[in-house]
Amino acid sequence: MTETPKEPRLLDQMRNVLRLHQYSIATERVYLQWVRRFILFHGKRHPAGMSKKEVEAFLTYLAVERGVSASSQNVALAAILFLYAKVLSVELPWLDDVVRAKTRKRVPVVLSKAEVHSLLQASSANHSLILSLMYGGGLRLMECVRLRVGDFDFARRTVRIHAGKGGKDRITVFPDSLDARMKTQLAWVKNIHEVDLAKGYGKAVLPMALQRKLGSSSRRFFWQFVFPSSELLEDPRNPGTLYRHHVHPSAVQKAVSAAASKSGIVKRVTCHTLRHSFATHLLESGTDIRTIQALLGHSNVNTTMIYTHVVQRGALGARSPLDL
């Protein structure tokens, strides 16, 4: 008599559905983490037996007792709503009525051109090119570390961003001043790739559907990461196979923090500060706001308009009446 296979645990079911919808590995981990916390908060009760009251109680706990930010509360809510709608297939009228935390619009921290120059000069040799590219093209951190060799068009001076925030593709500018350094970087990556191929490795980490479609073609240099990790690692979605992933984003974050400290910049500097500075400096130089919107990949120009609050002198370029 054959045994009936056990039904996967709830979190395993959710992981499978997330991968079916091709969510990123980072989103997968975050969503599973929030759903796990939601279930533990309610004494390991099954979500199918809970409702709006339990969801709002969890969100209130996060806000009041844990002091979680509004954006994190909304991510937690998105994870729970995904669980109910996509995994449990529960059509509940209260899902749309759950109160979402209101995020506050904040004026971004922007570096002056002199401060950007100082920061890049103070950055380590291993990360200088990454930081320069984030500022020079307005790239987000993950967009930069995920760049592949085939994303660069040196003739047109462009960089293709594949599956950026919101899964959108876009084209941004490639700085002329980085031409020689980037070609040197790609030559170094090619040497590493050839060594990996000689050892029987060299496959690129790709979405599962694309990996199956390409097969051995994923070993082409075209698909390799521009900023590779120093070691071969196992892909969590394809256990047992070693790949050369991209450099870990935390290493870049630490490099920015160290460079800011070394250069003496008295501002809160993060990787995203370089993107803010890119947009602001373009606006100050007379670049059209719609062009900046396209380069940044914003869906709505109102998002890009935030940079008009920090251009030139003071707010909106105004001078203080005291100076007049």
Short mmCIF file of C-alpha atoms in Angstrom, two decimals:
data_model
loop_
_atom_site.label_atom_id
_atom_site.label_comp_id
_atom_site.label_asym_id
_atom_site.label_seq_id
_atom_site.Cartn_x
_atom_site.Cartn_y
_atom_site.Cartn_z
CA MET A 1 0.00 0.00 0.00
CA THR A 2 1.48 3.31 -1.09
CA GLU A 3 1.59 6.15 1.40
CA THR A 4 -0.15 9.40 0.55
CA PRO A 5 2.47 12.14 0.21
CA LYS A 6 2.35 14.70 2.98
CA GLU A 7 1.01 18.13 2.11
CA PRO A 8 3.80 20.75 2.17
CA ARG A 9 3.98 22.99 5.22
CA LEU A 10 2.33 26.40 4.82
CA LEU A 11 5.60 28.32 4.49
CA ASP A 12 6.86 25.79 1.93
CA GLN A 13 3.64 26.27 -0.03
CA MET A 14 4.12 30.03 0.09
CA ARG A 15 7.73 29.70 -1.08
CA ASN A 16 6.58 27.64 -4.07
CA VAL A 17 3.90 30.18 -5.00
CA LEU A 18 6.38 33.07 -4.70
CA ARG A 19 8.71 31.27 -7.08
CA LEU A 20 5.81 30.50 -9.42
CA HIS A 21 5.18 34.25 -9.63
CA GLN A 22 8.94 34.82 -10.08
CA TYR A 23 9.46 37.05 -7.06
CA SER A 24 13.08 37.85 -6.26
CA ILE A 25 14.92 35.77 -3.67
CA ALA A 26 15.15 38.87 -1.44
CA THR A 27 11.36 39.42 -1.56
CA GLU A 28 10.81 35.73 -0.94
CA ARG A 29 12.90 35.81 2.23
CA VAL A 30 11.25 38.98 3.54
CA TYR A 31 7.69 37.78 2.87
CA LEU A 32 8.35 34.41 4.53
CA GLN A 33 9.92 36.15 7.52
CA TRP A 34 6.88 38.41 8.06
CA VAL A 35 4.36 35.57 7.67
CA ARG A 36 6.35 33.45 10.12
CA ARG A 37 6.32 36.30 12.64
CA PHE A 38 2.57 36.78 12.09
CA ILE A 39 1.87 33.11 12.82
CA LEU A 40 4.14 33.03 15.90
CA PHE A 41 2.57 36.24 17.24
CA HIS A 42 -0.81 34.49 17.30
CA GLY A 43 0.46 31.35 19.00
CA LYS A 44 1.01 29.32 15.82
CA ARG A 45 -2.64 29.49 14.83
CA HIS A 46 -3.30 28.71 11.17
CA PRO A 47 -3.96 31.93 9.18
CA ALA A 48 -7.09 30.36 7.64
CA GLY A 49 -8.73 30.67 11.05
CA MET A 50 -7.83 34.34 11.49
CA SER A 51 -9.30 37.55 10.12
CA LYS A 52 -8.95 41.32 9.97
CA LYS A 53 -8.82 41.62 13.77
CA GLU A 54 -5.72 39.41 14.03
CA VAL A 55 -3.98 41.16 11.12
CA GLU A 56 -4.53 44.63 12.59
CA ALA A 57 -3.47 43.40 16.06
CA PHE A 58 -0.17 42.23 14.56
CA LEU A 59 0.38 45.53 12.72
CA THR A 60 -0.43 47.49 15.88
CA TYR A 61 2.10 45.40 17.79
CA LEU A 62 4.75 46.18 15.18
CA ALA A 63 4.04 49.92 15.31
CA VAL A 64 3.50 50.44 19.03
CA GLU A 65 5.67 47.88 20.79
CA ARG A 66 8.37 47.18 18.20
CA GLY A 67 8.59 50.69 16.73
CA VAL A 68 8.69 49.36 13.17
CA SER A 69 8.69 52.00 10.40
CA ALA A 70 5.62 52.62 8.24
CA SER A 71 7.31 51.14 5.18
CA SER A 72 8.16 47.93 7.06
CA GLN A 73 4.57 47.70 8.33
CA ASN A 74 3.33 47.91 4.76
CA VAL A 75 5.76 45.19 3.63
CA ALA A 76 4.48 42.97 6.46
CA LEU A 77 0.91 43.66 5.35
CA ALA A 78 1.78 42.92 1.71
CA ALA A 79 3.26 39.56 2.76
CA ILE A 80 0.14 38.65 4.75
CA LEU A 81 -2.18 39.70 1.91
CA PHE A 82 -0.13 37.61 -0.52
CA LEU A 83 -0.53 34.63 1.80
CA TYR A 84 -4.30 34.93 1.88
CA ALA A 85 -4.89 35.85 -1.77
CA LYS A 86 -2.31 33.70 -3.57
CA VAL A 87 -1.49 30.80 -1.23
CA LEU A 88 -4.70 30.12 0.71
CA SER A 89 -6.92 31.41 -2.14
CA VAL A 90 -9.20 32.92 0.46
CA GLU A 91 -11.53 35.63 -0.84
CA LEU A 92 -12.12 37.77 2.23
CA PRO A 93 -13.85 41.16 1.96
CA TRP A 94 -11.84 42.59 4.83
CA LEU A 95 -8.50 42.31 2.99
CA ASP A 96 -8.98 45.64 1.23
CA ASP A 97 -10.17 47.35 4.41
CA VAL A 98 -7.06 46.72 6.51
CA VAL A 99 -5.54 50.09 7.42
CA ARG A 100 -2.14 50.72 5.84
CA ALA A 101 0.49 52.80 7.60
CA LYS A 102 1.06 56.21 6.04
CA THR A 103 4.65 56.75 4.92
CA ARG A 104 6.07 60.24 5.20
CA LYS A 105 7.66 61.94 2.25
CA ARG A 106 11.14 63.08 3.20
CA VAL A 107 13.53 65.40 1.42
CA PRO A 108 16.51 63.24 0.35
CA VAL A 109 20.04 63.76 1.60
CA VAL A 110 22.17 65.02 -1.29
CA LEU A 111 25.93 65.46 -1.54
CA SER A 112 27.56 68.39 -3.26
CA LYS A 113 29.74 67.64 -6.29
CA ALA A 114 32.82 68.26 -4.15
CA GLU A 115 31.54 65.81 -1.52
CA VAL A 116 30.87 63.14 -4.16
CA HIS A 117 34.42 63.60 -5.48
CA SER A 118 35.80 63.34 -1.94
CA LEU A 119 33.73 60.21 -1.24
CA LEU A 120 34.88 58.45 -4.41
CA GLN A 121 38.50 59.37 -3.74
CA ALA A 122 38.24 57.92 -0.22
CA SER A 123 36.59 54.66 -1.36
CA SER A 124 38.58 51.44 -1.46
CA ALA A 125 40.04 50.20 -4.73
CA ASN A 126 37.70 47.19 -4.68
CA HIS A 127 34.55 49.32 -4.53
CA SER A 128 35.47 52.60 -6.21
CA LEU A 129 34.09 51.52 -9.59
CA ILE A 130 30.77 50.35 -8.13
CA LEU A 131 30.28 53.63 -6.25
CA SER A 132 31.26 55.65 -9.31
CA LEU A 133 28.76 53.75 -11.45
CA MET A 134 25.94 54.20 -8.92
CA TYR A 135 26.51 57.95 -8.96
CA GLY A 136 27.33 58.22 -12.66
CA GLY A 137 24.22 56.33 -13.81
CA GLY A 138 21.79 56.85 -10.92
CA LEU A 139 21.65 53.13 -10.12
CA ARG A 140 20.17 51.56 -7.03
CA LEU A 141 22.48 49.28 -5.06
CA MET A 142 20.93 45.99 -6.19
CA GLU A 143 20.66 47.20 -9.78
CA CYS A 144 24.40 47.86 -9.76
CA VAL A 145 25.62 44.62 -8.20
CA ARG A 146 23.32 42.59 -10.50
CA LEU A 147 24.73 44.09 -13.71
CA ARG A 148 25.91 41.57 -16.28
CA VAL A 149 28.53 41.90 -18.98
CA GLY A 150 25.90 42.12 -21.72
CA ASP A 151 24.17 45.09 -20.08
CA PHE A 152 26.83 47.54 -21.30
CA ASP A 153 26.75 49.24 -24.69
CA PHE A 154 30.03 51.14 -24.96
CA ALA A 155 29.22 52.50 -28.43
CA ARG A 156 26.00 54.17 -27.29
CA ARG A 157 27.33 54.91 -23.79
CA THR A 158 24.37 53.22 -22.10
CA VAL A 159 23.70 50.68 -19.36
CA ARG A 160 20.64 48.43 -19.45
CA ILE A 161 18.95 47.85 -16.11
CA HIS A 162 17.07 44.56 -16.22
CA ALA A 163 14.21 43.93 -13.78
CA GLY A 164 14.83 46.95 -11.58
CA LYS A 165 12.41 48.07 -8.88
CA GLY A 166 8.94 46.86 -9.78
CA GLY A 167 10.41 44.43 -12.31
CA LYS A 168 10.89 47.23 -14.86
CA ASP A 169 13.67 47.48 -17.44
CA ARG A 170 15.24 50.79 -18.41
CA ILE A 171 18.28 52.37 -20.02
CA THR A 172 20.52 54.83 -18.22
CA VAL A 173 23.72 56.70 -19.09
CA PHE A 174 27.21 55.23 -18.90
CA PRO A 175 29.84 57.83 -17.89
CA ASP A 176 32.61 58.42 -20.48
CA SER A 177 35.12 58.76 -17.63
CA LEU A 178 34.56 55.13 -16.59
CA ASP A 179 35.23 53.64 -20.04
CA ALA A 180 38.82 52.45 -19.46
CA ARG A 181 38.19 51.26 -15.90
CA MET A 182 35.09 49.29 -16.89
CA LYS A 183 36.86 47.58 -19.79
CA THR A 184 39.67 46.63 -17.40
CA GLN A 185 37.06 45.24 -14.99
CA LEU A 186 35.43 43.16 -17.74
CA ALA A 187 38.81 41.78 -18.81
CA TRP A 188 39.42 40.71 -15.19
CA VAL A 189 35.96 39.10 -15.04
CA LYS A 190 36.70 37.24 -18.27
CA ASN A 191 39.87 35.73 -16.78
CA ILE A 192 37.93 34.56 -13.72
CA HIS A 193 35.21 33.10 -15.94
CA GLU A 194 37.71 31.16 -18.04
CA VAL A 195 39.21 29.63 -14.89
CA ASP A 196 35.70 28.64 -13.71
CA LEU A 197 34.96 27.06 -17.10
CA ALA A 198 38.19 25.07 -16.96
CA LYS A 199 37.07 23.66 -13.60
CA GLY A 200 33.65 22.68 -14.95
CA TYR A 201 31.74 25.64 -13.54
CA GLY A 202 30.89 28.98 -15.17
CA LYS A 203 27.08 28.80 -15.28
CA ALA A 204 25.42 32.13 -14.57
CA VAL A 205 22.68 32.53 -11.96
CA LEU A 206 19.49 33.19 -13.93
CA PRO A 207 15.74 33.01 -13.30
CA MET A 208 14.71 29.35 -13.27
CA ALA A 209 12.64 29.55 -16.47
CA LEU A 210 15.47 31.24 -18.35
CA GLN A 211 18.01 28.80 -16.90
CA ARG A 212 16.06 25.84 -18.29
CA LYS A 213 15.64 27.54 -21.65
CA LEU A 214 19.30 28.44 -22.08
CA GLY A 215 20.82 25.29 -20.62
CA SER A 216 24.58 25.28 -21.19
CA SER A 217 24.30 28.66 -22.98
CA SER A 218 24.19 30.27 -19.53
CA ARG A 219 27.97 29.69 -19.43
CA ARG A 220 28.46 32.44 -22.01
CA PHE A 221 30.53 35.42 -20.88
CA PHE A 222 27.57 37.64 -21.82
CA TRP A 223 25.63 36.45 -18.74
CA GLN A 224 28.37 36.83 -16.12
CA PHE A 225 28.12 39.37 -13.30
CA VAL A 226 30.27 42.48 -13.75
CA PHE A 227 31.05 42.55 -10.02
CA PRO A 228 31.49 38.86 -9.10
CA SER A 229 31.90 37.38 -5.66
CA SER A 230 35.29 36.04 -4.66
CA GLU A 231 33.98 32.49 -4.11
CA LEU A 232 31.69 30.00 -5.80
CA LEU A 233 28.46 29.65 -3.85
CA GLU A 234 25.35 27.47 -3.95
CA ASP A 235 22.18 28.98 -5.39
CA PRO A 236 19.36 28.62 -2.78
CA ARG A 237 16.88 27.95 -5.60
CA ASN A 238 19.03 25.28 -7.21
CA PRO A 239 20.77 23.41 -4.37
CA GLY A 240 23.78 21.29 -5.21
CA THR A 241 25.02 23.53 -8.04
CA LEU A 242 27.81 26.08 -7.56
CA TYR A 243 27.66 29.48 -9.23
CA ARG A 244 29.72 32.65 -9.04
CA HIS A 245 27.25 35.16 -7.65
CA HIS A 246 27.62 38.92 -7.56
CA VAL A 247 29.38 40.74 -4.75
CA HIS A 248 27.26 40.90 -1.59
CA PRO A 249 25.38 44.23 -1.25
CA SER A 250 26.37 44.57 2.41
CA ALA A 251 30.03 44.82 1.34
CA VAL A 252 29.16 47.85 -0.82
CA GLN A 253 27.12 49.42 1.98
CA LYS A 254 30.07 49.09 4.35
CA ALA A 255 32.39 50.56 1.70
CA VAL A 256 30.18 53.66 1.37
CA SER A 257 30.02 54.10 5.13
CA ALA A 258 33.80 53.75 5.46
CA ALA A 259 34.45 56.21 2.61
CA ALA A 260 32.06 58.79 4.08
CA SER A 261 33.78 58.53 7.45
CA LYS A 262 37.25 58.75 5.90
CA SER A 263 36.35 61.80 3.80
CA GLY A 264 34.84 63.62 6.79
CA ILE A 265 31.38 64.13 5.29
CA VAL A 266 29.04 65.16 8.10
CA LYS A 267 25.87 63.74 6.57
CA ARG A 268 24.07 60.40 6.67
CA VAL A 269 25.52 58.83 3.53
CA THR A 270 24.14 55.61 2.08
CA CYS A 271 24.31 53.96 -1.33
CA HIS A 272 21.00 55.59 -2.24
CA THR A 273 22.51 59.02 -1.47
CA LEU A 274 24.57 58.63 -4.64
CA ARG A 275 21.38 58.10 -6.67
CA HIS A 276 19.79 61.17 -5.07
CA SER A 277 22.92 63.19 -5.85
CA PHE A 278 22.89 61.99 -9.49
CA ALA A 279 19.32 63.26 -9.99
CA THR A 280 19.88 66.55 -8.19
CA HIS A 281 23.09 67.38 -10.06
CA LEU A 282 21.42 66.60 -13.39
CA LEU A 283 18.55 68.91 -12.47
CA GLU A 284 20.98 71.65 -11.48
CA SER A 285 22.78 71.31 -14.81
CA GLY A 286 19.54 71.97 -16.70
CA THR A 287 18.48 68.42 -17.61
CA ASP A 288 14.75 68.11 -18.27
CA ILE A 289 12.75 66.57 -15.40
CA ARG A 290 11.18 64.03 -17.77
CA THR A 291 14.60 62.84 -18.87
CA ILE A 292 15.65 62.40 -15.25
CA GLN A 293 12.42 60.49 -14.60
CA ALA A 294 13.26 58.07 -17.42
CA LEU A 295 16.86 57.60 -16.27
CA LEU A 296 15.75 56.88 -12.70
CA GLY A 297 12.91 54.60 -13.80
CA HIS A 298 10.18 56.45 -11.90
CA SER A 299 6.63 55.59 -12.98
CA ASN A 300 5.31 59.00 -11.94
CA VAL A 301 7.05 62.34 -12.48
CA ASN A 302 5.78 63.44 -9.05
CA THR A 303 8.32 61.06 -7.52
CA THR A 304 11.10 62.77 -9.47
CA MET A 305 9.85 66.24 -8.48
CA ILE A 306 11.17 65.72 -4.94
CA TYR A 307 14.60 66.72 -6.24
CA THR A 308 13.37 70.24 -7.02
CA HIS A 309 13.35 70.79 -3.25
CA VAL A 310 17.10 70.41 -2.93
CA VAL A 311 18.55 71.98 -6.08
CA GLN A 312 21.02 74.86 -6.00
CA ARG A 313 20.85 76.92 -2.80
CA GLY A 314 18.48 76.08 0.02
CA ALA A 315 14.93 74.93 -0.69
CA LEU A 316 13.79 75.29 -4.32
CA GLY A 317 16.87 77.38 -5.02
CA ALA A 318 15.64 80.31 -2.92
CA ARG A 319 17.95 82.64 -1.04
CA SER A 320 17.28 83.55 2.54
CA PRO A 321 15.94 87.13 2.99
CA LEU A 322 18.61 87.61 5.65
CA ASP A 323 21.24 87.44 2.88
CA LEU A 324 19.36 90.06 0.88
#
